[in-house]
Amino acid sequence: GENVEQHPSTLSVQEGDSAVIKCTYSDSASNYFPWYKQELGKGPQLIIDIRSNVGEKKDQRIAVTLNKTAKHFSLHITETQPEDSAVYFCAAHLSSNTGKLIFGQGTTLQVKP
Amino acid sequence: DTEVTQTPKHLVMGMTNKKSLKCEQHMGHRAMYWYKQKAKKPPELMFVYSYEKLSINESVPSRFSPECPNSSLLNLHLHALQPEDSALYLCASSLMTGPLGGELFFGEGSRLTVL
């Protein structure tokens, strides 16, 4: 079955630095890759997503890149701020028309002021 | 309104109790989901409803019983739970199922403790 591996599990950066989180997936038929941010005591919230026909997508300080050949996608956060501190989950959606998202194990990002 | 509302926020129950978790959305979404999340782990899919019909049951024990009374409401009935069922239960919704189904909106979750 589909598997998504996410690294690192924890990441600590200084405010203003960049943060990069990487994920690999196993099912080459996966075609939709969302990233979620989960703050303490809250549900996950979509921050950016990318589809398999696109290599890169950017939204202000957040960008996602996708390498279909390597089955690898990454989240890039530039100019990090303390409010970026949270747990980030990558996910991959199976190509079939089901509701199943496969989540990575999560990365706890700490941005130090 | 882009909210998924879950009640209660916290629930403590004994192993012989019967309780229910409720979820509501008014975004016109036709896909609704229950996820279970343990501390420091990703959400695990339990059930998917598509157009008020159960489309996915991820081999969840029968002590968890989902119900979708209408397109806006989703319930999770709990009976004879075990302490290991203690977790955050997340409800989510999307326009439809599938990769073209749009963004998945999560509620804040119901934190369940089974004594």
CSV table of C-alpha atoms in Angstrom, one decimal:
chain,number,residue,atom,x,y,z
A,1,GLY,CA,0.0,0.0,0.0
A,2,GLU,CA,0.9,3.7,-0.2
A,3,ASN,CA,3.4,4.9,2.4
A,4,VAL,CA,4.6,8.5,3.0
A,5,GLU,CA,7.8,9.1,4.9
A,6,GLN,CA,8.5,12.6,6.3
A,7,HIS,CA,11.8,14.1,7.6
A,8,PRO,CA,12.9,15.5,9.9
A,9,SER,CA,10.6,14.6,12.8
A,10,THR,CA,11.7,17.8,14.7
A,11,LEU,CA,13.2,21.0,13.3
A,12,SER,CA,14.4,24.1,15.2
A,13,VAL,CA,15.3,27.3,13.4
A,14,GLN,CA,16.0,30.9,14.4
A,15,GLU,CA,13.4,33.5,13.5
A,16,GLY,CA,14.0,34.7,10.0
A,17,ASP,CA,15.7,31.5,8.8
A,18,SER,CA,14.2,29.1,6.3
A,19,ALA,CA,12.8,25.7,7.1
A,20,VAL,CA,12.5,22.7,4.8
A,21,ILE,CA,10.5,19.6,5.4
A,22,LYS,CA,10.8,16.6,3.0
A,23,CYS,CA,8.5,13.8,2.1
A,24,THR,CA,8.7,10.7,-0.1
A,25,TYR,CA,5.8,8.6,-1.3
A,26,SER,CA,5.7,5.1,-2.6
A,27,ASP,CA,2.7,4.9,-5.0
A,28,SER,CA,3.6,6.5,-8.3
A,29,ALA,CA,-0.1,6.9,-9.1
A,30,SER,CA,-0.6,9.4,-6.3
A,31,ASN,CA,-1.5,12.7,-7.8
A,32,TYR,CA,-2.4,15.2,-5.1
A,33,PHE,CA,-0.1,16.3,-2.2
A,34,PRO,CA,-1.4,18.6,0.5
A,35,TRP,CA,0.5,20.0,3.5
A,36,TYR,CA,-1.3,20.6,6.8
A,37,LYS,CA,-0.3,22.7,9.8
A,38,GLN,CA,-1.6,21.7,13.2
A,39,GLU,CA,-1.3,24.1,16.1
A,40,LEU,CA,-1.6,22.9,19.7
A,41,GLY,CA,-5.2,22.0,20.6
A,42,LYS,CA,-6.5,22.6,17.0
A,43,GLY,CA,-7.3,20.5,14.0
A,44,PRO,CA,-5.0,20.3,11.0
A,45,GLN,CA,-5.4,23.2,8.5
A,46,LEU,CA,-4.4,23.1,4.9
A,47,ILE,CA,-1.6,25.5,4.1
A,48,ILE,CA,-0.6,24.6,0.5
A,49,ASP,CA,-1.1,21.8,-1.9
A,50,ILE,CA,0.3,20.6,-5.3
A,51,ARG,CA,-1.0,18.4,-8.0
A,52,SER,CA,1.1,16.0,-10.0
A,53,ASN,CA,1.0,18.1,-13.2
A,54,VAL,CA,2.9,20.9,-11.5
A,55,GLY,CA,6.5,21.1,-10.3
A,56,GLU,CA,6.3,24.0,-7.9
A,57,LYS,CA,3.7,26.2,-6.2
A,58,LYS,CA,4.3,29.3,-4.0
A,59,ASP,CA,2.0,31.2,-1.7
A,60,GLN,CA,3.8,34.2,0.0
A,61,ARG,CA,6.4,32.7,2.4
A,62,ILE,CA,5.4,29.1,1.7
A,63,ALA,CA,6.4,27.0,-1.3
A,64,VAL,CA,6.1,23.3,-2.3
A,65,THR,CA,8.1,21.5,-4.8
A,66,LEU,CA,7.3,18.1,-6.4
A,67,ASN,CA,9.7,15.7,-8.1
A,68,LYS,CA,7.5,13.0,-9.6
A,69,THR,CA,10.4,10.9,-10.9
A,70,ALA,CA,12.0,10.7,-7.4
A,71,LYS,CA,8.5,10.5,-5.8
A,72,HIS,CA,9.6,13.3,-3.5
A,73,PHE,CA,8.0,16.6,-2.4
A,74,SER,CA,9.1,19.3,0.0
A,75,LEU,CA,7.7,22.2,1.9
A,76,HIS,CA,9.8,25.4,2.1
A,77,ILE,CA,9.0,28.2,4.6
A,78,THR,CA,11.1,31.4,4.2
A,79,GLU,CA,11.5,34.2,6.8
A,80,THR,CA,10.1,32.0,9.5
A,81,GLN,CA,8.2,33.6,12.4
A,82,PRO,CA,7.4,32.3,15.9
A,83,GLU,CA,3.8,31.8,14.8
A,84,ASP,CA,5.0,29.2,12.2
A,85,SER,CA,5.8,26.9,15.2
A,86,ALA,CA,3.5,23.9,14.9
A,87,VAL,CA,3.3,20.3,13.7
A,88,TYR,CA,3.4,20.0,9.9
A,89,PHE,CA,2.0,17.0,8.1
A,90,CYS,CA,2.6,16.1,4.4
A,91,ALA,CA,0.1,13.8,2.7
A,92,ALA,CA,-0.5,12.0,-0.5
A,93,HIS,CA,-3.8,11.2,-2.1
A,94,LEU,CA,-4.3,7.9,-3.9
A,95,SER,CA,-5.3,8.3,-7.5
A,96,SER,CA,-8.5,6.4,-7.1
A,97,ASN,CA,-11.6,8.4,-6.3
A,98,THR,CA,-11.7,7.5,-2.6
A,99,GLY,CA,-11.4,9.7,0.4
A,100,LYS,CA,-8.1,8.3,1.5
A,101,LEU,CA,-5.2,10.6,2.3
A,102,ILE,CA,-2.0,9.0,3.5
A,103,PHE,CA,-0.2,11.2,6.0
A,104,GLY,CA,3.4,11.5,6.9
A,105,GLN,CA,4.5,11.1,10.5
A,106,GLY,CA,4.7,14.9,11.1
A,107,THR,CA,7.4,17.4,11.7
A,108,THR,CA,7.4,19.6,14.9
A,109,LEU,CA,8.8,23.0,13.8
A,110,GLN,CA,10.0,25.3,16.5
A,111,VAL,CA,10.9,28.9,15.5
A,112,LYS,CA,13.0,30.6,18.2
A,113,PRO,CA,12.6,34.4,18.5
B,1,ASP,CA,-18.9,29.8,6.8
B,2,THR,CA,-15.8,27.6,6.4
B,3,GLU,CA,-16.1,25.8,9.6
B,4,VAL,CA,-16.5,22.2,10.8
B,5,THR,CA,-18.0,22.2,14.3
B,6,GLN,CA,-17.5,19.3,16.6
B,7,THR,CA,-19.1,18.7,20.0
B,8,PRO,CA,-18.3,18.0,22.7
B,9,LYS,CA,-14.7,19.3,22.8
B,10,HIS,CA,-13.9,17.0,25.7
B,11,LEU,CA,-15.5,13.7,26.8
B,12,VAL,CA,-14.7,11.4,29.6
B,13,MET,CA,-16.5,8.1,29.6
B,14,GLY,CA,-16.3,4.7,31.3
B,15,MET,CA,-15.9,1.5,29.5
B,16,THR,CA,-19.6,0.6,29.8
B,17,ASN,CA,-21.0,4.0,28.8
B,18,LYS,CA,-22.6,4.9,25.5
B,19,LYS,CA,-21.9,8.3,24.1
B,20,SER,CA,-21.8,10.2,20.8
B,21,LEU,CA,-19.6,12.6,19.1
B,22,LYS,CA,-21.2,15.1,16.7
B,23,CYS,CA,-20.0,17.0,13.7
B,24,GLU,CA,-21.6,19.7,11.6
B,25,GLN,CA,-20.7,21.6,8.5
B,26,HIS,CA,-22.7,24.1,6.3
B,27,MET,CA,-20.4,24.4,3.4
B,28,GLY,CA,-22.4,22.1,1.1
B,29,HIS,CA,-19.8,19.4,1.3
B,30,ARG,CA,-20.9,15.9,0.3
B,31,ALA,CA,-17.9,14.1,1.8
B,32,MET,CA,-17.4,13.7,5.5
B,33,TYR,CA,-14.8,11.9,7.5
B,34,TRP,CA,-13.9,10.6,10.9
B,35,TYR,CA,-10.2,10.5,11.9
B,36,LYS,CA,-8.5,9.3,15.1
B,37,GLN,CA,-5.3,11.0,16.3
B,38,LYS,CA,-3.0,9.9,19.0
B,39,ALA,CA,-0.5,12.3,20.6
B,40,LYS,CA,2.4,13.1,18.3
B,41,LYS,CA,1.0,11.0,15.5
B,42,PRO,CA,-0.8,11.8,12.2
B,43,PRO,CA,-4.5,11.5,11.8
B,44,GLU,CA,-5.7,8.0,11.0
B,45,LEU,CA,-8.7,7.6,8.8
B,46,MET,CA,-11.6,5.7,10.3
B,47,PHE,CA,-14.7,6.3,8.1
B,48,VAL,CA,-15.6,8.2,4.9
B,49,TYR,CA,-19.1,9.1,3.9
B,50,SER,CA,-19.9,10.2,0.4
B,51,TYR,CA,-23.3,11.6,-0.4
B,52,GLU,CA,-24.5,10.3,3.0
B,53,LYS,CA,-23.4,6.8,2.3
B,54,LEU,CA,-20.6,5.0,4.0
B,55,SER,CA,-17.9,4.5,1.4
B,56,ILE,CA,-14.8,3.6,3.5
B,57,ASN,CA,-14.6,1.8,6.8
B,58,GLU,CA,-10.9,1.3,7.7
B,59,SER,CA,-11.6,-2.0,9.6
B,60,VAL,CA,-12.7,0.0,12.6
B,61,PRO,CA,-14.0,-2.1,15.6
B,62,SER,CA,-17.7,-2.2,15.9
B,63,ARG,CA,-17.7,-0.4,19.2
B,64,PHE,CA,-17.4,2.7,16.9
B,65,SER,CA,-20.6,3.2,14.9
B,66,PRO,CA,-20.8,6.1,12.4
B,67,GLU,CA,-24.0,7.7,11.3
B,68,CYS,CA,-24.7,10.4,8.7
B,69,PRO,CA,-28.3,11.6,9.2
B,70,ASN,CA,-28.1,14.3,6.5
B,71,SER,CA,-25.5,16.0,4.3
B,72,SER,CA,-24.6,18.5,7.1
B,73,LEU,CA,-24.3,16.1,10.1
B,74,LEU,CA,-22.0,13.3,11.0
B,75,ASN,CA,-22.1,11.4,14.3
B,76,LEU,CA,-19.9,8.8,15.9
B,77,HIS,CA,-21.6,6.6,18.4
B,78,LEU,CA,-19.3,5.1,21.0
B,79,HIS,CA,-20.1,2.0,23.1
B,80,ALA,CA,-18.0,-0.3,25.3
B,81,LEU,CA,-14.8,1.5,24.5
B,82,GLN,CA,-11.3,0.5,25.8
B,83,PRO,CA,-8.8,2.8,27.5
B,84,GLU,CA,-6.6,2.6,24.3
B,85,ASP,CA,-9.4,4.3,22.4
B,86,SER,CA,-8.6,7.5,24.2
B,87,ALA,CA,-7.5,10.0,21.5
B,88,LEU,CA,-8.5,13.1,19.6
B,89,TYR,CA,-11.3,12.4,17.2
B,90,LEU,CA,-11.3,14.7,14.2
B,91,CYS,CA,-14.2,15.3,11.8
B,92,ALA,CA,-13.4,16.6,8.4
B,93,SER,CA,-15.3,17.5,5.2
B,94,SER,CA,-14.6,18.2,1.6
B,95,LEU,CA,-16.7,19.0,-1.5
B,96,MET,CA,-16.4,15.4,-2.7
B,97,THR,CA,-14.1,12.5,-2.1
B,98,GLY,CA,-11.1,11.9,-4.3
B,99,PRO,CA,-8.1,14.0,-5.3
B,100,LEU,CA,-10.3,16.4,-7.2
B,101,GLY,CA,-12.6,16.7,-4.2
B,102,GLY,CA,-11.2,20.0,-2.9
B,103,GLU,CA,-9.6,21.0,0.4
B,104,LEU,CA,-10.2,18.9,3.5
B,105,PHE,CA,-11.5,21.0,6.3
B,106,PHE,CA,-10.9,19.7,9.8
B,107,GLY,CA,-12.8,20.5,12.9
B,108,GLU,CA,-11.0,21.2,16.2
B,109,GLY,CA,-11.6,17.7,17.4
B,110,SER,CA,-13.2,16.0,20.4
B,111,ARG,CA,-10.7,14.8,23.0
B,112,LEU,CA,-11.9,11.5,24.4
B,113,THR,CA,-10.7,9.9,27.6
B,114,VAL,CA,-11.9,6.3,28.4
B,115,LEU,CA,-11.5,5.3,32.0
